[in-house]
Coordinates of C-alpha atoms and ligand atoms in Angstrom, one line a residue:
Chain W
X1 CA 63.3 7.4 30.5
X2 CA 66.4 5.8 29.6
X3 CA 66.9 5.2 25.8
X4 CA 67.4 1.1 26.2
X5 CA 64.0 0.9 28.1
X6 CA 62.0 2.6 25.4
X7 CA 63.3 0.8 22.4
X8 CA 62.2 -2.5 24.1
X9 CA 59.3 -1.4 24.7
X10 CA 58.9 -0.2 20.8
X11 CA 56.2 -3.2 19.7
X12 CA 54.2 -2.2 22.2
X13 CA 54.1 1.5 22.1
X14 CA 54.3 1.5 18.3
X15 CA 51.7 -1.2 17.6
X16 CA 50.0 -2.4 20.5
X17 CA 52.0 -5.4 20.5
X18 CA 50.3 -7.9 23.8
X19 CA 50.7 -11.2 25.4
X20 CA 48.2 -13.9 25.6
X21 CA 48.1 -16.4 27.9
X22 CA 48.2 -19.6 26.5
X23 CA 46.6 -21.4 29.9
X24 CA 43.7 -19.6 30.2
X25 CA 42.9 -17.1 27.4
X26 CA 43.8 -13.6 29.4
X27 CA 45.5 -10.5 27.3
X28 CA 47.7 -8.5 29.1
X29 CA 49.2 -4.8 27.8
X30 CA 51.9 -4.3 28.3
X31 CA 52.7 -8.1 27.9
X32 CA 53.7 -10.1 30.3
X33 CA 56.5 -12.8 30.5
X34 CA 54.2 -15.3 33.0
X35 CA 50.6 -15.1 33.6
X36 CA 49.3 -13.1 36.9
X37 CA 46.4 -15.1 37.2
X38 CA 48.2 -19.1 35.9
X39 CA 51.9 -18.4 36.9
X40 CA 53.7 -21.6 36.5
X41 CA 51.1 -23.1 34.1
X42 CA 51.5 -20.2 31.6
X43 CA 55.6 -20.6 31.4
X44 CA 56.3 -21.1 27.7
X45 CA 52.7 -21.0 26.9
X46 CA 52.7 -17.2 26.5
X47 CA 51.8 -15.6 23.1
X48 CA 52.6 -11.8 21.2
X49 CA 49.3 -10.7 19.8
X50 CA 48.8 -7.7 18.2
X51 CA 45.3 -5.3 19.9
X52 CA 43.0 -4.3 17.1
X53 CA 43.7 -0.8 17.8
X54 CA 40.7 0.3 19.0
X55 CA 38.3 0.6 21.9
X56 CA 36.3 2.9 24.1
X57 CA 36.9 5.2 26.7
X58 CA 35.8 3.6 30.5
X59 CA 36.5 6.9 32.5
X60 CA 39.1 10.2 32.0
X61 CA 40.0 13.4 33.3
X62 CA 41.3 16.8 32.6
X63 CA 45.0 17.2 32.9
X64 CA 45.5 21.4 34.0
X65 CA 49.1 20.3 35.8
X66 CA 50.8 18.8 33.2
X67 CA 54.3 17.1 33.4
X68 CA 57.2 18.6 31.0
X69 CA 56.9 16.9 28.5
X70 CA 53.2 17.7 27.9
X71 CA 53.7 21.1 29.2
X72 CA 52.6 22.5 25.9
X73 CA 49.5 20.4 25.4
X74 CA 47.3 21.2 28.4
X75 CA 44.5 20.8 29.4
X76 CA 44.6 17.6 27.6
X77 CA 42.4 14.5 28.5
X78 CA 43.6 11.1 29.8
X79 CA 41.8 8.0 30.0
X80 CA 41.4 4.6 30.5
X81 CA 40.5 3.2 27.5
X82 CA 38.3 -0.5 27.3
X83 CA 40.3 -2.1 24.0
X84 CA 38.1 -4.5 21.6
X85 CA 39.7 -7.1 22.2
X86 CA 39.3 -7.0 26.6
X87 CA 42.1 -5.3 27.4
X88 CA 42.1 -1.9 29.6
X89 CA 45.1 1.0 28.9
X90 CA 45.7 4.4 29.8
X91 CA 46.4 7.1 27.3
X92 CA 46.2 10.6 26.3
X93 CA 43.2 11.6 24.1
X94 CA 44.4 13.6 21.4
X95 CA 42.6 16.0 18.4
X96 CA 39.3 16.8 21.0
X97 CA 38.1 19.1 23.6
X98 CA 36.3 17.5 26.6
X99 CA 33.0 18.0 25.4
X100 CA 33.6 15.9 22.3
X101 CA 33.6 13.1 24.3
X102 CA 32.4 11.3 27.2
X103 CA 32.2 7.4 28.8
X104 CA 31.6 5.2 26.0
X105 CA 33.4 7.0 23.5
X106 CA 34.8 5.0 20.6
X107 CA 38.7 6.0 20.4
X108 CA 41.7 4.1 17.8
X109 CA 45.1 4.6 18.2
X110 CA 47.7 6.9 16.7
X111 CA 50.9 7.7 16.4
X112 CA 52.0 10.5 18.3
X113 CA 55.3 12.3 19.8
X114 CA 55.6 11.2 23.3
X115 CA 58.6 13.3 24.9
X116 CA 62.1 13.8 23.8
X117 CA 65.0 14.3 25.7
X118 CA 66.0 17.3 25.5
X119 CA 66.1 19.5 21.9
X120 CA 69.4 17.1 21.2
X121 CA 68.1 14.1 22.6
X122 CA 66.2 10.9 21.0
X123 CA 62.7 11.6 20.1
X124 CA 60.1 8.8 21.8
X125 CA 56.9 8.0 19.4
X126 CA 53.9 6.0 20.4
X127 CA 50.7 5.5 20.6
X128 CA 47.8 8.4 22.1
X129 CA 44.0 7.7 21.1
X130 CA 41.6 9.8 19.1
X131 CA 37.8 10.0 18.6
X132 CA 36.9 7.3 15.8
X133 CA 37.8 8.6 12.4
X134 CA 37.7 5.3 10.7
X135 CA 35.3 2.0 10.0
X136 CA 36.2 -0.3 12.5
X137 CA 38.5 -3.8 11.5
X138 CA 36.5 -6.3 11.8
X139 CA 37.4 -9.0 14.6
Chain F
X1 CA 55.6 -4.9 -17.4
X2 CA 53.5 -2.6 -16.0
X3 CA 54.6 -0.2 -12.7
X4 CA 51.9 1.7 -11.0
X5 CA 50.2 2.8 -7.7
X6 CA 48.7 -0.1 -5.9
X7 CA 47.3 1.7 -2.8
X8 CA 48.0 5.0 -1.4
X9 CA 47.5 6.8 2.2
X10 CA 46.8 10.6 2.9
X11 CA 47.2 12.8 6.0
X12 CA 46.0 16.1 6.9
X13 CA 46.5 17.6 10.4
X14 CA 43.4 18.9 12.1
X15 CA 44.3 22.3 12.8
X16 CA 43.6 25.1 10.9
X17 CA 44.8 29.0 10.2
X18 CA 43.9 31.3 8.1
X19 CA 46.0 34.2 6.5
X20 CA 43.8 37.4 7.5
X21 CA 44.9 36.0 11.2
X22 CA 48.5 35.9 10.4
X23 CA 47.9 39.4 8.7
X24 CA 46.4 40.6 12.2
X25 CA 49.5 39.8 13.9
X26 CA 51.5 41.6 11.5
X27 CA 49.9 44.7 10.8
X28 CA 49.7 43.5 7.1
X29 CA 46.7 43.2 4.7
X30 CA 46.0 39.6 5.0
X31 CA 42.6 39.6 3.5
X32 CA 44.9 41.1 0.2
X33 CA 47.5 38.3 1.0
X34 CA 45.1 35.4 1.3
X35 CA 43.2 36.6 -2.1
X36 CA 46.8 37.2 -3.7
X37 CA 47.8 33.5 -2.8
X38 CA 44.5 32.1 -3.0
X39 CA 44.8 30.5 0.8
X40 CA 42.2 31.0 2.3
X41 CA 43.3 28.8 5.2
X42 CA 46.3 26.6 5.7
X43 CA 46.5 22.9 8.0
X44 CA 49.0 23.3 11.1
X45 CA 50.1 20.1 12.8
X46 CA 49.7 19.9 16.8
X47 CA 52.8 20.3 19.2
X48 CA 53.0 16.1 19.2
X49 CA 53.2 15.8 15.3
X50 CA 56.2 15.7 13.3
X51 CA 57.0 14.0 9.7
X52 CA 57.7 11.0 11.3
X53 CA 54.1 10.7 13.0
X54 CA 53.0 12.2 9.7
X55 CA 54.7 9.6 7.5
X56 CA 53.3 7.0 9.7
X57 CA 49.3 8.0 9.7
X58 CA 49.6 8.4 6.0
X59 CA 51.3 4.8 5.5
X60 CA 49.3 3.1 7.9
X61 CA 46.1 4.4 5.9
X62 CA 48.0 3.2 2.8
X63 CA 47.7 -0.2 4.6
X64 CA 44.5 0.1 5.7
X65 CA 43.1 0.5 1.8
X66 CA 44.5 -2.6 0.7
X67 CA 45.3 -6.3 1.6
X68 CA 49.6 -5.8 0.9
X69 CA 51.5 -8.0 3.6
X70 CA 53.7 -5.5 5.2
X71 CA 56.8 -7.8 5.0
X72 CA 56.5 -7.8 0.9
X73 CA 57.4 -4.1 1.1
X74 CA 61.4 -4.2 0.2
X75 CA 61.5 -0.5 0.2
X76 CA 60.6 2.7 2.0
X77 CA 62.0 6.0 0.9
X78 CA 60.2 9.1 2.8
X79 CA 61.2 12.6 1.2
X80 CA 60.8 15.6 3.4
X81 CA 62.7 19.2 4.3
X82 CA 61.5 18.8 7.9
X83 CA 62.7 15.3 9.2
X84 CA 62.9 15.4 12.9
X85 CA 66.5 14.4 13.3
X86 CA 69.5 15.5 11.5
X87 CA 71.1 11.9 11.2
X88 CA 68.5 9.2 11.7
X89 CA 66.1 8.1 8.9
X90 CA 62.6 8.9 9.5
X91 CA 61.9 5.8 7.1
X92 CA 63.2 3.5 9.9
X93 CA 60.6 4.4 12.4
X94 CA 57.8 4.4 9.3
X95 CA 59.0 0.7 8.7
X96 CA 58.6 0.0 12.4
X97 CA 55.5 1.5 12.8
X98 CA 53.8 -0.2 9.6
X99 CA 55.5 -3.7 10.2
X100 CA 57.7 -3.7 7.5
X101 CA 61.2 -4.1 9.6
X102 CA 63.6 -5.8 9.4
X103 CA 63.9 -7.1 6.3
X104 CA 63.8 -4.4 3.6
X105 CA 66.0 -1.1 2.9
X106 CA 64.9 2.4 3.8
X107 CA 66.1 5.7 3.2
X108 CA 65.3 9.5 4.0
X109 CA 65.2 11.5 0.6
X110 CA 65.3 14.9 0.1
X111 CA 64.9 17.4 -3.1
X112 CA 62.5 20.3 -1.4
X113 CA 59.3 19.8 -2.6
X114 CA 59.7 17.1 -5.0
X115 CA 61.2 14.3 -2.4
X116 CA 58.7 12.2 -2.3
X117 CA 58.1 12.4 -6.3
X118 CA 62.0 11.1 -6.2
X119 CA 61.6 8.3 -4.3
X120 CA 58.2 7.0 -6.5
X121 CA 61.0 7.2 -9.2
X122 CA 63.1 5.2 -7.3
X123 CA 60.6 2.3 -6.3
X124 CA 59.4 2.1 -9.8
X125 CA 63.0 1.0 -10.8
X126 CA 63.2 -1.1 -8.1
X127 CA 60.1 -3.5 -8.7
X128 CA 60.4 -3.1 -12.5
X129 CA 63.9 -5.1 -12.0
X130 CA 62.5 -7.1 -9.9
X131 CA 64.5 -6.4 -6.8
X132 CA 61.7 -6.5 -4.7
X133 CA 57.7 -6.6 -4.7
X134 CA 56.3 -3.5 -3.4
X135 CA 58.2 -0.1 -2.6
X136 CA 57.2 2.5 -0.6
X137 CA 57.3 6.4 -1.5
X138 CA 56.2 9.3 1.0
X139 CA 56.4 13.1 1.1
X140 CA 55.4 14.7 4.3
X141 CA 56.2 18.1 5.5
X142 CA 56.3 20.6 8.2
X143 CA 57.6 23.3 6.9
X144 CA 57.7 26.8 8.4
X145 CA 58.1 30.2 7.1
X146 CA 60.1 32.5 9.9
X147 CA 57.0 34.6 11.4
X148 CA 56.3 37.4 9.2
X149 CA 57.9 36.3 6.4
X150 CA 55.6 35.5 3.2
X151 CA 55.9 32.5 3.6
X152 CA 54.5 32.6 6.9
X153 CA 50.9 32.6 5.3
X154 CA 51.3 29.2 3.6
X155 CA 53.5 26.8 4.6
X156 CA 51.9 23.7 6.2
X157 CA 51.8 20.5 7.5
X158 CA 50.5 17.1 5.9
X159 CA 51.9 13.8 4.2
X160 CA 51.0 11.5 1.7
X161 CA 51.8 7.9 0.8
X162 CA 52.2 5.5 -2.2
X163 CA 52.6 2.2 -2.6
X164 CA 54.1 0.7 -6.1
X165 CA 54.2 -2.4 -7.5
X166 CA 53.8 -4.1 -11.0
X167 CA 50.7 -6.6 -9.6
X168 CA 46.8 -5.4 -8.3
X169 CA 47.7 -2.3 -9.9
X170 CA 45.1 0.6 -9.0
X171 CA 46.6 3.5 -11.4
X172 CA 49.3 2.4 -14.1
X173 CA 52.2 5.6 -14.7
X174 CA 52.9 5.2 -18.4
X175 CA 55.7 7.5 -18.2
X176 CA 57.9 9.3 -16.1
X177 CA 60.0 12.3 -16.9
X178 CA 62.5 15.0 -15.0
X179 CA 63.7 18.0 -15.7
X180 CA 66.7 19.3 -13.0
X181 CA 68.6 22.5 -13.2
X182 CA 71.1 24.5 -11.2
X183 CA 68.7 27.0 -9.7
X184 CA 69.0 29.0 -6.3
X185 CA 65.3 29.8 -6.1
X186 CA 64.4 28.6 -2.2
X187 CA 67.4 27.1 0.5
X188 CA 67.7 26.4 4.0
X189 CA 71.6 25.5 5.5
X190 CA 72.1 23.3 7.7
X191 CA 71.3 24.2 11.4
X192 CA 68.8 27.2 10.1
X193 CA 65.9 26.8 11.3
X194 CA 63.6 28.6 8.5
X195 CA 64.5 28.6 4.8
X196 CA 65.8 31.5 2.6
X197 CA 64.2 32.6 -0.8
X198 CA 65.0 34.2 -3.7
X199 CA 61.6 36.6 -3.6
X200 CA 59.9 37.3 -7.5
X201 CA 63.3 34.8 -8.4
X202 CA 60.9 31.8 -6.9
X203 CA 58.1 32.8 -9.8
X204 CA 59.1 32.8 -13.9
X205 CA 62.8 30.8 -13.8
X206 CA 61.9 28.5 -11.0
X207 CA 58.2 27.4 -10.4
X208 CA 57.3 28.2 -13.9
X209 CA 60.1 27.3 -15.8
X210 CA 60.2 23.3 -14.4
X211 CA 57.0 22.4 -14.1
X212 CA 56.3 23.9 -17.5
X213 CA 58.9 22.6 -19.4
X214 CA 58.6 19.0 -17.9
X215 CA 55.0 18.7 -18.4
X216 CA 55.5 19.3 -21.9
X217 CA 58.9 17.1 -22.9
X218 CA 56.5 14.8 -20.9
X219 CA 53.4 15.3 -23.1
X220 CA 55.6 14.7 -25.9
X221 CA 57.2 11.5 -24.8
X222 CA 53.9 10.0 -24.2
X223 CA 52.4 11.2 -27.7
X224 CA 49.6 13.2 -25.8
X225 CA 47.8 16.5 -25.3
X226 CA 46.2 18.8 -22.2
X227 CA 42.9 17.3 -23.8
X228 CA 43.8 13.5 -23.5
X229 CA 44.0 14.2 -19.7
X230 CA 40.9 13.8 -17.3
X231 CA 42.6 15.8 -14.7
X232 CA 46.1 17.6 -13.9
X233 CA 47.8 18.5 -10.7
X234 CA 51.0 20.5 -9.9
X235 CA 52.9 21.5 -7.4
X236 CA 50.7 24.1 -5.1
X237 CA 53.1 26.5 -3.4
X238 CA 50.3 28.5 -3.3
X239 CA 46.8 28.2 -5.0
X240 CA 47.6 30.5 -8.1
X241 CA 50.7 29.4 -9.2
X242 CA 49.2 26.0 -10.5
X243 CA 46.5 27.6 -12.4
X244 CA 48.5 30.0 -14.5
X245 CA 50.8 26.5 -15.1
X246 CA 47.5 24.7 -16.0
X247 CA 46.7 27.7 -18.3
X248 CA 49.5 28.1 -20.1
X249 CA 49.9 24.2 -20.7
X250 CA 46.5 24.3 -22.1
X251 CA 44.8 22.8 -19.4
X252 CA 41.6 23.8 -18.5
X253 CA 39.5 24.8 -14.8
X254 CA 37.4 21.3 -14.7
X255 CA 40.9 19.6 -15.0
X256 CA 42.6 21.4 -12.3
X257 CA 40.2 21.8 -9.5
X258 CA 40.0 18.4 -8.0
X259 CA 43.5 18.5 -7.4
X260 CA 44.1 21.9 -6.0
X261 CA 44.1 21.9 -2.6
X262 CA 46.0 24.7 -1.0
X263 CA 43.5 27.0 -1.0
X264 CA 42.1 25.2 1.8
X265 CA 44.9 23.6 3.6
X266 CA 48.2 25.9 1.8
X267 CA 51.5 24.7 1.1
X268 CA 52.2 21.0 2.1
X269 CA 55.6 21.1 0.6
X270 CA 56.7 17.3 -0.3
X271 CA 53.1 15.9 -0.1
X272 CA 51.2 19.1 -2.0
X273 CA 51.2 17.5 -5.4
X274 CA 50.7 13.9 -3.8
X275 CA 47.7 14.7 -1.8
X276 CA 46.8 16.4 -4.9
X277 CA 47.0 13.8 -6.8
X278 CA 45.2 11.2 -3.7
X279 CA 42.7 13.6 -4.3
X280 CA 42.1 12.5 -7.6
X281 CA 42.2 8.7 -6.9
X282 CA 39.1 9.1 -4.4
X283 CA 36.9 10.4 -6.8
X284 CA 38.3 9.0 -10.3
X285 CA 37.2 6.5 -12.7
X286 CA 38.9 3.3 -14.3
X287 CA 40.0 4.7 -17.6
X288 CA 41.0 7.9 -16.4
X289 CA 43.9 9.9 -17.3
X290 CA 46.2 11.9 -14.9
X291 CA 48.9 14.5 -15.6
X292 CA 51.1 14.8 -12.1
X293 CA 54.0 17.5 -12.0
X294 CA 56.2 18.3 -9.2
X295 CA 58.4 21.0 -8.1
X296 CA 61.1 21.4 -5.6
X297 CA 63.1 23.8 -5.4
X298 CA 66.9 24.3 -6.6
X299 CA 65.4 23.0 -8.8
X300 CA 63.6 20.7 -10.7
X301 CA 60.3 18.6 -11.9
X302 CA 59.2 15.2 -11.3
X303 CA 56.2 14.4 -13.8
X304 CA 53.9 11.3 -14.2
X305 CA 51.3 10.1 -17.0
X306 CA 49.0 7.9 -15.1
X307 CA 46.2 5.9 -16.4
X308 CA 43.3 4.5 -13.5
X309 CA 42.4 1.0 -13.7
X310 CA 39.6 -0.9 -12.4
X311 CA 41.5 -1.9 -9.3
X312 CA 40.8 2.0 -7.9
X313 CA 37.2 1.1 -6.0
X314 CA 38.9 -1.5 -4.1
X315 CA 40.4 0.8 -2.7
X316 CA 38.1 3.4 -2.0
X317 CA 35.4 1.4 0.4
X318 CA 36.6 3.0 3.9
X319 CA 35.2 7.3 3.4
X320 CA 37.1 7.9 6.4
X321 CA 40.2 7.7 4.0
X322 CA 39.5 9.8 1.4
X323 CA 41.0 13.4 1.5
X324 CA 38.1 15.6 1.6
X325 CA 37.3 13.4 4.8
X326 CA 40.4 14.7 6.2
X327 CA 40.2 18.6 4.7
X328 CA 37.2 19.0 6.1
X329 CA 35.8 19.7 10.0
X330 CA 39.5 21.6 10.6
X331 CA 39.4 23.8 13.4
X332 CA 41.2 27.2 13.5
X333 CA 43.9 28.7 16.0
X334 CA 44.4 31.9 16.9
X335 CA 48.0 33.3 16.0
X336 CA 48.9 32.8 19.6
X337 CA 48.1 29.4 20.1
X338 CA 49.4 28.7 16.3
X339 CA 52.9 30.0 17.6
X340 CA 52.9 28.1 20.8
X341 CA 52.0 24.8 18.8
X342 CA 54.5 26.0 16.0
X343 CA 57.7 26.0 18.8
X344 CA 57.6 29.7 17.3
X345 CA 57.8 31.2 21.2
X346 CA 61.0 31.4 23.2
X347 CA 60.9 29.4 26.5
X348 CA 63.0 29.4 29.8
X349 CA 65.7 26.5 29.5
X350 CA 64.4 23.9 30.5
X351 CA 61.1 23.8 29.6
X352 CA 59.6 23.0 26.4
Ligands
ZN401 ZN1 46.6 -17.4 32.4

């Protein structure tokens, strides 16, 4: 991924920066300039809010056929993840083996490596969920 | 005024190995070397952890301890011998990742294993003048021995942070002292990917020499003795070397123990003696006195005389947090998977 496009996207992937619509309440990750559901309405009424962190897991599955830049982590699990606060995301799940976890799941981000380009090339860091290690914020 | 800690973050990786599997590998004895180290296991980061993700778990549970607005940090100085990139500070991506950014200064430190004592040095200045409100210090490793080296058995991965200030704070450092000499115990040149040492030269005019000497010029500044001290950590290249140090200063086993940590989780490099001394935060109590004394290599001693306050159980409410939360439930690799985590295996071009 080119180096421009990542760095934009660095609130986001680093911490789970969204947009709220001012209109009619909805998150949206990765945020959104104008409201899928208000479109006009929402123009200028659009917010950055920051996702708690943490959610649980709606569904996953077992990567065996990994991509390159995960080559070296598989089998490793993907899922969709249900955040606190309404929004849904997909993302590696990270420090478990597929028995240790299952639909409902509580997960919270991390920080993880997410590819490089190349052994000479920029690193890319964001966020991969984990099984719950923590008291939940409150909110 | 006082300058002290006013939160702090830890960060152990999850994966675990143990010397007598090395030893299998190797065709060497390493039931003899894990007894000789005293490491019985040590922590190995996965294939997606670096210092910079390191740096970042261990500040973001700094954070997460206490109620510090991220933007009144002026400072973040994160001292390692394994950053990721060559030219590119890994406290810019820390200050990213916490919220700190723009609006402060940031800086990669490094002095082997004593980096991240450095930069606690350096932020203590800072907010004692006044230049800013909080300042950031981390040490966080990766380090690898080259395979079958002795160092091989326990060099390690984890990271620490502190957070210093002169208000809320949780652990007051009455004195600082260093001690820095020309010595060529332990180096790595640039471009190398594992360091060179010194062999028995890393033992009596290195290790012992520094953290001996500046625990005691220490002592002395601060008017005290071994027994004014509640606990004491060191450096812990391995899990003997601090408790001959401890036993020569005077110090005795109930002092030393809650510190000591590579035995279970080896050589952390820059965060050994900060985890060590996190360690000690999660289970200490207001009136408590700390001895703290670094090493790094080439060489020279950072050390600390810390006094707890009552501010410490504010920050101790999340378990989660503490240390032994994060030694514990590790699970082991076998030496195979440990390499192939490690970047330790040779791949086609190409692939990684
Ligand atoms: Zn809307």
């Amino acid at each position: 991924m080119a180096i421009p496009r990542f760095w934009r996207e660095t609130p986001s992937r680093y911490n789970l920066f969204a947009s709220k619509c001012g209109n009619c309440g909805e998150v949206h990750f990765p945020p959104r300039f104008v409201c899928p559901s208000c479109h006009r309405k929402s123009i200028g009424r659009m917010e950055s809010i920051k996702l708690c962190g943490t959610g649980k897991i709606l569904s996953y599955s077992v990567v065996h056929d990994a991509p390159e830049d995960f080559e070296m982590q598989k089998p490793y699990i993907i899922a969709i993840i249900e955040m606190k606060d309404g929004v849904r995301l997909t993302a590696p799940i990270i420090d478990c083996d597929e028995p240790d976890i299952g639909i409902g799941t509580e997960v919270e981000a991390t920080f993880r490596k997410l590819g490089e380009e190349g052994k000479a090339g920029v690193i890319h860091y964001g966020y991969k969920f984990r099984r719950m290690n923590r008291t939940p914020p409150e909110k | 005024m006082d300058v002290g800690i006013v939160s702090y973050g830890a960060y152990v990786p999850r994966w675990r190995i143990t010397p007598v599997e090395i030893g299998r590998v190797w065709g060497t004895d390493g039931e003899a070397i894990s007894r000789g180290l005293n490491v019985k296991s040590k922590s190995v980061p996965s294939p997606d952890e670096d210092v910079i993700t390191m740096s970042v778990e261990a500040a973001r549970n700094l954070m997460r301890r206490c109620k510090v607005d991220p933007k009144d940090i002026g400072a973040i100085y994160v001292g390692s011998e394994s950053h990721p990139y060559a030219v590119k500070p890994t406290a810019t991506i820390v200050a990213e990742a916490i919220e700190a950014a723009p609006d402060l200064t940031a800086a990669d430190y490094e002095f082997a294993c004593k980096a991240g004592t450095a930069a606690i040095q350096t932020c203590m200045g800072l907010v004692a003048s006044n230049m800013m409100k909080y300042g950031m210090a981390i040490g966080t490793d990766t380090s690898q021995g080259a395979p079958g080296d002795a160092l091989e058995y326990s060099a390690s991965a984890g990271g620490a942070a502190f957070l210093i200030g002169t208000a809320d704070i949780a652990a007051r450092i009455n004195e600082t002292y260093s001690f820095t000499t020309d010595t060529p115990d332990f180096w790595r040149r640039e471009g190398e990917m594992y360091p060179r040492h010194g062999g028995r030269f890393t033992g009596e005019p290195a290790y012992f020499k520094h953290v001996l000497t500046c625990g005691k010029n220490l002592m002395e500044i601060a008017g005290t003795s071994p027994e004014d001290y509640d606990y004491v950590v060191f450096h812990q290249p391995n899990g003997k070397f601090p408790l001959r140090a401890a036993k020569m200063l005077g110090f005795g086993k109930e002092q030393t123990t809650t510190g000591l940590l590579s035995p279970m989780i080896g050589n952390t490099y820059s965060a050994a003696v900060l985890l060590g001394l996190a360690s000690i935060l999660d289970v200490s109590k207001p009136g408590d006195r700390i001895l703290a004394v670094a090493y790094g290599s080439g060489a020279g001693s950072d050390a600390f005389d810390i006094t707890v306050t009552e501010q410490i159980t504010e920050l101790r409410k999340d378990p989660f947090l503490l240390v032994s939360n994060m030694i514990s439930g590790g699970k082991y690799l076998d030496y195979a998977t440990y390499a192939k985590f490690r970047g330790k295996i040779t791949l086609a071009e190409g692939s990684r």
